[in-house]
JSON list of C-alpha atoms in Angstrom, two decimals:
[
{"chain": "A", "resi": 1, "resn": "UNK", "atom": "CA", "xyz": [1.57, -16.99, -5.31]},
{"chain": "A", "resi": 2, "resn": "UNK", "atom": "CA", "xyz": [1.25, -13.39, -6.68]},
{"chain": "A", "resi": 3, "resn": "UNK", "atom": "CA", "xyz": [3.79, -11.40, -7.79]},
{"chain": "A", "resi": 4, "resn": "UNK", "atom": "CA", "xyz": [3.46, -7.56, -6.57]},
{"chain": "A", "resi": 5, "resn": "UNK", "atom": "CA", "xyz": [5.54, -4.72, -9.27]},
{"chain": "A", "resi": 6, "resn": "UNK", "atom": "CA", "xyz": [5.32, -1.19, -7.23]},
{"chain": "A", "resi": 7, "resn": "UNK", "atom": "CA", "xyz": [6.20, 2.32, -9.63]},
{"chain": "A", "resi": 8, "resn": "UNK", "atom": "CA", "xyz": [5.44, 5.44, -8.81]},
{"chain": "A", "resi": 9, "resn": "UNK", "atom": "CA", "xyz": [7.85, 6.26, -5.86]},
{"chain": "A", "resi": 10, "resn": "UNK", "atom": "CA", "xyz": [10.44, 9.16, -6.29]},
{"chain": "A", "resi": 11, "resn": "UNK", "atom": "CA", "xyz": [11.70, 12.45, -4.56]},
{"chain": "A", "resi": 12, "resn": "UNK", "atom": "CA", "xyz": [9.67, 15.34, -4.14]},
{"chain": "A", "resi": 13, "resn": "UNK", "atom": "CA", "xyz": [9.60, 18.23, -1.69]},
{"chain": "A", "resi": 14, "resn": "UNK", "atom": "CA", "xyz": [7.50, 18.42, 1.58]},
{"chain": "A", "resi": 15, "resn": "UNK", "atom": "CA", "xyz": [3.59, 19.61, 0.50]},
{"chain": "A", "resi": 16, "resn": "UNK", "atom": "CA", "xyz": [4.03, 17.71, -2.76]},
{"chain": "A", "resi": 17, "resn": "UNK", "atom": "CA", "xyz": [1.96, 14.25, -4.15]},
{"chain": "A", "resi": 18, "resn": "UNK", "atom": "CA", "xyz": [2.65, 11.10, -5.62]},
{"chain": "A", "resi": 19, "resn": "UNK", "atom": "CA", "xyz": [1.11, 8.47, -6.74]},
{"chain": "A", "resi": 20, "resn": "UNK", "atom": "CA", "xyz": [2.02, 4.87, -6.55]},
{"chain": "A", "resi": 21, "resn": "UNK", "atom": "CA", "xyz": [0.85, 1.48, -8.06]},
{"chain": "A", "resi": 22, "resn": "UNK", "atom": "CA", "xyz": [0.90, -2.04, -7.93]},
{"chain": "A", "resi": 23, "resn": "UNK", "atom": "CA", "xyz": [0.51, -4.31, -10.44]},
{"chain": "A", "resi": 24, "resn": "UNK", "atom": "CA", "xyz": [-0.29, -8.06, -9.72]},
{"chain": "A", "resi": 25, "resn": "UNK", "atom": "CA", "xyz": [-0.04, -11.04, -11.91]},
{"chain": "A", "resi": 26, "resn": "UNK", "atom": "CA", "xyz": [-2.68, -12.46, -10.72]},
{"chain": "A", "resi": 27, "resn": "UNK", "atom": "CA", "xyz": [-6.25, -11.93, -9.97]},
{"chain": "A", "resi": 28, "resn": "UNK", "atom": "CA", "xyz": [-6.65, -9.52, -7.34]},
{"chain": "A", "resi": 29, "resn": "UNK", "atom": "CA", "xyz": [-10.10, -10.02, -7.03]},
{"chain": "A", "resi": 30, "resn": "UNK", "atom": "CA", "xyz": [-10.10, -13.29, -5.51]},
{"chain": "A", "resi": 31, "resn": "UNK", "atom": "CA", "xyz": [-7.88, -10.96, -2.30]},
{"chain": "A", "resi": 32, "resn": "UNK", "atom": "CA", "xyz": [-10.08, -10.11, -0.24]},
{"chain": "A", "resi": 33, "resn": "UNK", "atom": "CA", "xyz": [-7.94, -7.43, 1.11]},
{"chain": "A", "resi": 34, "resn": "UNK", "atom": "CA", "xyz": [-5.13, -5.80, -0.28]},
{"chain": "A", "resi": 35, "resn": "UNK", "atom": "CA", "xyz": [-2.49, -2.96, 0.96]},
{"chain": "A", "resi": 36, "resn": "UNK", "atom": "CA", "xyz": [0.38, -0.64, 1.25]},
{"chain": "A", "resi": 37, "resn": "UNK", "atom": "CA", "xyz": [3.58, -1.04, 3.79]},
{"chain": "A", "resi": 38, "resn": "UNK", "atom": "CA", "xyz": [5.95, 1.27, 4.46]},
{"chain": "A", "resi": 39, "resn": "UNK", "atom": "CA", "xyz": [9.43, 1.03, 6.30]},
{"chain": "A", "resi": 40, "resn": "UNK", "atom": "CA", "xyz": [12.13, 3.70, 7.17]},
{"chain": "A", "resi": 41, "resn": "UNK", "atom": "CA", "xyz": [15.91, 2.98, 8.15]},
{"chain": "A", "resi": 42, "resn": "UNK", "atom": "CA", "xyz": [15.91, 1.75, 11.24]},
{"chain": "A", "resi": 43, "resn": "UNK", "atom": "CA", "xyz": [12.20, 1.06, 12.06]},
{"chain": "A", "resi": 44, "resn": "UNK", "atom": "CA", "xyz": [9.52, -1.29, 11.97]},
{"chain": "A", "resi": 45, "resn": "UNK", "atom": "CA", "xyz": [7.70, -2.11, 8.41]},
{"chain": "A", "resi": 46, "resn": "UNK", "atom": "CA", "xyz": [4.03, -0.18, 9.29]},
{"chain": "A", "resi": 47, "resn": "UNK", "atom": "CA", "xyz": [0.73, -0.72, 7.60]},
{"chain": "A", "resi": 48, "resn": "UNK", "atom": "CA", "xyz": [0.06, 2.12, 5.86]},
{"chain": "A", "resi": 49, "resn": "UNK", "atom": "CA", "xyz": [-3.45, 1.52, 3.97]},
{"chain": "A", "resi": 50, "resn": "UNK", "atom": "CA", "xyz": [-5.40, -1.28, 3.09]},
{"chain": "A", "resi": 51, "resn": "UNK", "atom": "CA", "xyz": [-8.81, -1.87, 1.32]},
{"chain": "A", "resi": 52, "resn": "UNK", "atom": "CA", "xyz": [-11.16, -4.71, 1.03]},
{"chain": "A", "resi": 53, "resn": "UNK", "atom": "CA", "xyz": [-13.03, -6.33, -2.28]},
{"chain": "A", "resi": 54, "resn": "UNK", "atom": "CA", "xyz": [-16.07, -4.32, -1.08]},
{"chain": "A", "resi": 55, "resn": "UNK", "atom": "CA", "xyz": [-14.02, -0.85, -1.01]},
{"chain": "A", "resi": 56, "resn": "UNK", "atom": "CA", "xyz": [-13.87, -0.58, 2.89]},
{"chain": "A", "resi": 57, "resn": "UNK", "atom": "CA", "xyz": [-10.81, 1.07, 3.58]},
{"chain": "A", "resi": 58, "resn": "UNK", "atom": "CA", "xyz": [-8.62, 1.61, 6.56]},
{"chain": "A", "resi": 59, "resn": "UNK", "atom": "CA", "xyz": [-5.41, 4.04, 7.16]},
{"chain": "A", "resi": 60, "resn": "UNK", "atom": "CA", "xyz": [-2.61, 4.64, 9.70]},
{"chain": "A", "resi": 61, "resn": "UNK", "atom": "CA", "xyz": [-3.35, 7.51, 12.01]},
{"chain": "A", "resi": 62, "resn": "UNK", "atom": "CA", "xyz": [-0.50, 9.04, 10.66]},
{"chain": "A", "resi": 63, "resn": "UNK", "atom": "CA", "xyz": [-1.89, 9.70, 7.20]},
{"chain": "A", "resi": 64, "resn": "UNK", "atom": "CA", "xyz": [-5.43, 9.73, 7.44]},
{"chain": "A", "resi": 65, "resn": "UNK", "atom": "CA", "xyz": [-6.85, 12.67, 5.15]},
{"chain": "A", "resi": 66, "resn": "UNK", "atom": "CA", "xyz": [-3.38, 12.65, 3.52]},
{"chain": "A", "resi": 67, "resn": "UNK", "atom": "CA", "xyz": [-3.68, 9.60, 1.61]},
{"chain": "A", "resi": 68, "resn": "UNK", "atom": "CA", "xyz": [-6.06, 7.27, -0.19]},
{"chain": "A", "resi": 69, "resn": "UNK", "atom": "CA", "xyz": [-5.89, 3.72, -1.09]},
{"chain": "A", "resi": 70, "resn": "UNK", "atom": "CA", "xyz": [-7.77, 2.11, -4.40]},
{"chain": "A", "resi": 71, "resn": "UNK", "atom": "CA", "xyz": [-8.14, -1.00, -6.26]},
{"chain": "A", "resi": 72, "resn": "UNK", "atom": "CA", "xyz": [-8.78, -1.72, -10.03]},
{"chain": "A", "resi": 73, "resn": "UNK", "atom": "CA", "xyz": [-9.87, -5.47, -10.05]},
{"chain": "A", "resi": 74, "resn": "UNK", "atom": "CA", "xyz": [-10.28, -5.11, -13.69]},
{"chain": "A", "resi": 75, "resn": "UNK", "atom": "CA", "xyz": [-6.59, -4.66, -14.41]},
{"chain": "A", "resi": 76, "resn": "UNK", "atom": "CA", "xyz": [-5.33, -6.33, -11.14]},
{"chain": "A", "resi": 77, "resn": "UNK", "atom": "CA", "xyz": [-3.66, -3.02, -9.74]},
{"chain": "A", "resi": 78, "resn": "UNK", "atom": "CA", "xyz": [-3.67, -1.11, -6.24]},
{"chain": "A", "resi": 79, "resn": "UNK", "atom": "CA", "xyz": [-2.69, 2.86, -5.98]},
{"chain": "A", "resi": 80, "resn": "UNK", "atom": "CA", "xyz": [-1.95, 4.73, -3.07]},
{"chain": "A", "resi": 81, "resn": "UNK", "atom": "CA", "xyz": [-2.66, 8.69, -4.18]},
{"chain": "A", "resi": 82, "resn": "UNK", "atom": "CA", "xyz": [-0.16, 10.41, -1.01]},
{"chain": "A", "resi": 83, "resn": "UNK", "atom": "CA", "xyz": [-0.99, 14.28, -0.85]},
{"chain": "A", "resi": 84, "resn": "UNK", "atom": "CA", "xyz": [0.55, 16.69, 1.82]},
{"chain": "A", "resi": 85, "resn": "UNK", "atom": "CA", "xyz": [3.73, 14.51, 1.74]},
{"chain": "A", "resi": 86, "resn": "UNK", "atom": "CA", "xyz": [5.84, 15.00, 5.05]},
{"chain": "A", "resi": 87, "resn": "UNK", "atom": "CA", "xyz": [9.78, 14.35, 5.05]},
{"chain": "A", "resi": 88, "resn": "UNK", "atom": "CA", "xyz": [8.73, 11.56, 8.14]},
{"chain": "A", "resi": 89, "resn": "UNK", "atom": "CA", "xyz": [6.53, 9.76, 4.74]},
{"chain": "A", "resi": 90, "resn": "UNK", "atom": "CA", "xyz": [10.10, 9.03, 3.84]},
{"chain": "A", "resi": 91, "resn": "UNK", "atom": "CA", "xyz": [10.32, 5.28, 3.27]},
{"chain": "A", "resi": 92, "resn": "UNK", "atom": "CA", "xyz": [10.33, 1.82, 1.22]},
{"chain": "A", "resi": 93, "resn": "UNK", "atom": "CA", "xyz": [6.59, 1.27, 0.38]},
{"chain": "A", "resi": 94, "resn": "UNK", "atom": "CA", "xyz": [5.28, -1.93, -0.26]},
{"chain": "A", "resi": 95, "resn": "UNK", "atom": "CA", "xyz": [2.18, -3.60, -1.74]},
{"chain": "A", "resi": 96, "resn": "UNK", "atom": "CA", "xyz": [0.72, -6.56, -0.26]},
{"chain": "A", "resi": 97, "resn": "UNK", "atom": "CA", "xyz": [-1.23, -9.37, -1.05]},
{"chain": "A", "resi": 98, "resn": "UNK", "atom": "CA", "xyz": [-3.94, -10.88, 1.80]},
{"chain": "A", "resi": 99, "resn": "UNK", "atom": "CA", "xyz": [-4.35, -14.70, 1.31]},
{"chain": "A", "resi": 100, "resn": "UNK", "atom": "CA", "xyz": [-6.81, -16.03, -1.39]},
{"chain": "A", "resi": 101, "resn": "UNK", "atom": "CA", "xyz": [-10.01, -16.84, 0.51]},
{"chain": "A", "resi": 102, "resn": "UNK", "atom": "CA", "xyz": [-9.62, -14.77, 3.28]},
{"chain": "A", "resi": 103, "resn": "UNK", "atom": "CA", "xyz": [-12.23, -13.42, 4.27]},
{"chain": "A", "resi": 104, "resn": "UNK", "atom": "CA", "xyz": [-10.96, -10.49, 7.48]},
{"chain": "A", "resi": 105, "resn": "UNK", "atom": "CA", "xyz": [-7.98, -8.33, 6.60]},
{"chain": "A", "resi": 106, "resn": "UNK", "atom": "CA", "xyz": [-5.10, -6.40, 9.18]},
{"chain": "A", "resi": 107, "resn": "UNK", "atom": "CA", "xyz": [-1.98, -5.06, 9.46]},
{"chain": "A", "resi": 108, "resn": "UNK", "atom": "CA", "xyz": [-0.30, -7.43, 11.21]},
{"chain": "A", "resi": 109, "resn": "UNK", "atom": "CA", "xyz": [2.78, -8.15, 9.02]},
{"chain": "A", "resi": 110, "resn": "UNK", "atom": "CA", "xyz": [1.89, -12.02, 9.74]},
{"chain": "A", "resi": 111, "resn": "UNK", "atom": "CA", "xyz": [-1.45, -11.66, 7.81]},
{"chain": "A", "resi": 112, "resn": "UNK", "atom": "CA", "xyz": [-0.27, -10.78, 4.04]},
{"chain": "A", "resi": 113, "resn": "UNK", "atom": "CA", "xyz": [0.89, -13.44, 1.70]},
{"chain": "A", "resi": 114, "resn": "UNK", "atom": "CA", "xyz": [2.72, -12.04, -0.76]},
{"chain": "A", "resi": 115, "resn": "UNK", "atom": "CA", "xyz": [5.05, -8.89, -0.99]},
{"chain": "A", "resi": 116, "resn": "UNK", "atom": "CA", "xyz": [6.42, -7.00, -3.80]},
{"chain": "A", "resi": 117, "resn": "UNK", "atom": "CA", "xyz": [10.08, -5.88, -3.51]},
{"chain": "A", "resi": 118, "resn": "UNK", "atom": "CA", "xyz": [9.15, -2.16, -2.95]},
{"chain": "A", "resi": 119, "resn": "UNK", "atom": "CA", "xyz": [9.27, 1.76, -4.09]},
{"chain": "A", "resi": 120, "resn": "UNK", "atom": "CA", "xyz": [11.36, 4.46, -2.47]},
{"chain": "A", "resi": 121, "resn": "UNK", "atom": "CA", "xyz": [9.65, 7.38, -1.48]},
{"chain": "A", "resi": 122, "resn": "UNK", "atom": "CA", "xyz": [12.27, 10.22, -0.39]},
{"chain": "A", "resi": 123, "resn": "UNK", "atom": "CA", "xyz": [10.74, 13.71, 1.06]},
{"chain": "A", "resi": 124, "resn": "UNK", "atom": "CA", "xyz": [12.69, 17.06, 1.94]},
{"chain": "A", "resi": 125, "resn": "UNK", "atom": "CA", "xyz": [11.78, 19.50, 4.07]}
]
């Protein structure tokens, strides 16, 4: 079982970045797929971004062109560069872990082994 360390998150005002990261203890290149989760008060944890061992990336609707997802096998670490930030980007983000061996990767919530505990990321209009 991995375990997932997010930094990065933080205030900042609408039209600003951030950048977050994940470090892993263990080898992230035996994931196949890897990715970022976000939840607000009140709602459903979404899949934000994930990417695959061969760089194939996918994205919410909601931040496509805003955000990009990338993966450092080499030092076991996932980032999630957010540009354009919107106060509705407020949430918990998560990193997430797809089971060792897998070889198809999702959103559904179901799919991801393990979880790290998460980063806040607070927007103002």
């Amino acid at each position: 079982q991995a375990q997932l360390v997010e930094s990065g998150g933080g205030s900042v005002q609408a039209g600003g970045s951030l950048r977050l990261s994940c470090e892993a203890s263990v080898y992230i290149s035996s994931r196949y797929c890897m990715g970022w989760f976000r939840q607000a008060p009140g709602k459903e944890r979404e899949g934000v971004a994930r990417i695959t061992t061969q760089g194939t990336t996918r994205y919410a609707d909601s931040v496509k062109g805003r955000f990009t997802v990338s993966r450092d096998n080499d030092k076991n670490a996932l980032y999630l560069q957010m540009n354009q930030l919107k106060p509705e980007d407020t949430a918990m983000y998560y990193c997430a872990a797809g089971p060792a061996g897998a070889q198809v990767c999702g959103f559904s919530a179901l799919y991801w082994q393990d979880w790290g505990q998460g980063t806040q990321v607070t927007v103002s209009s």
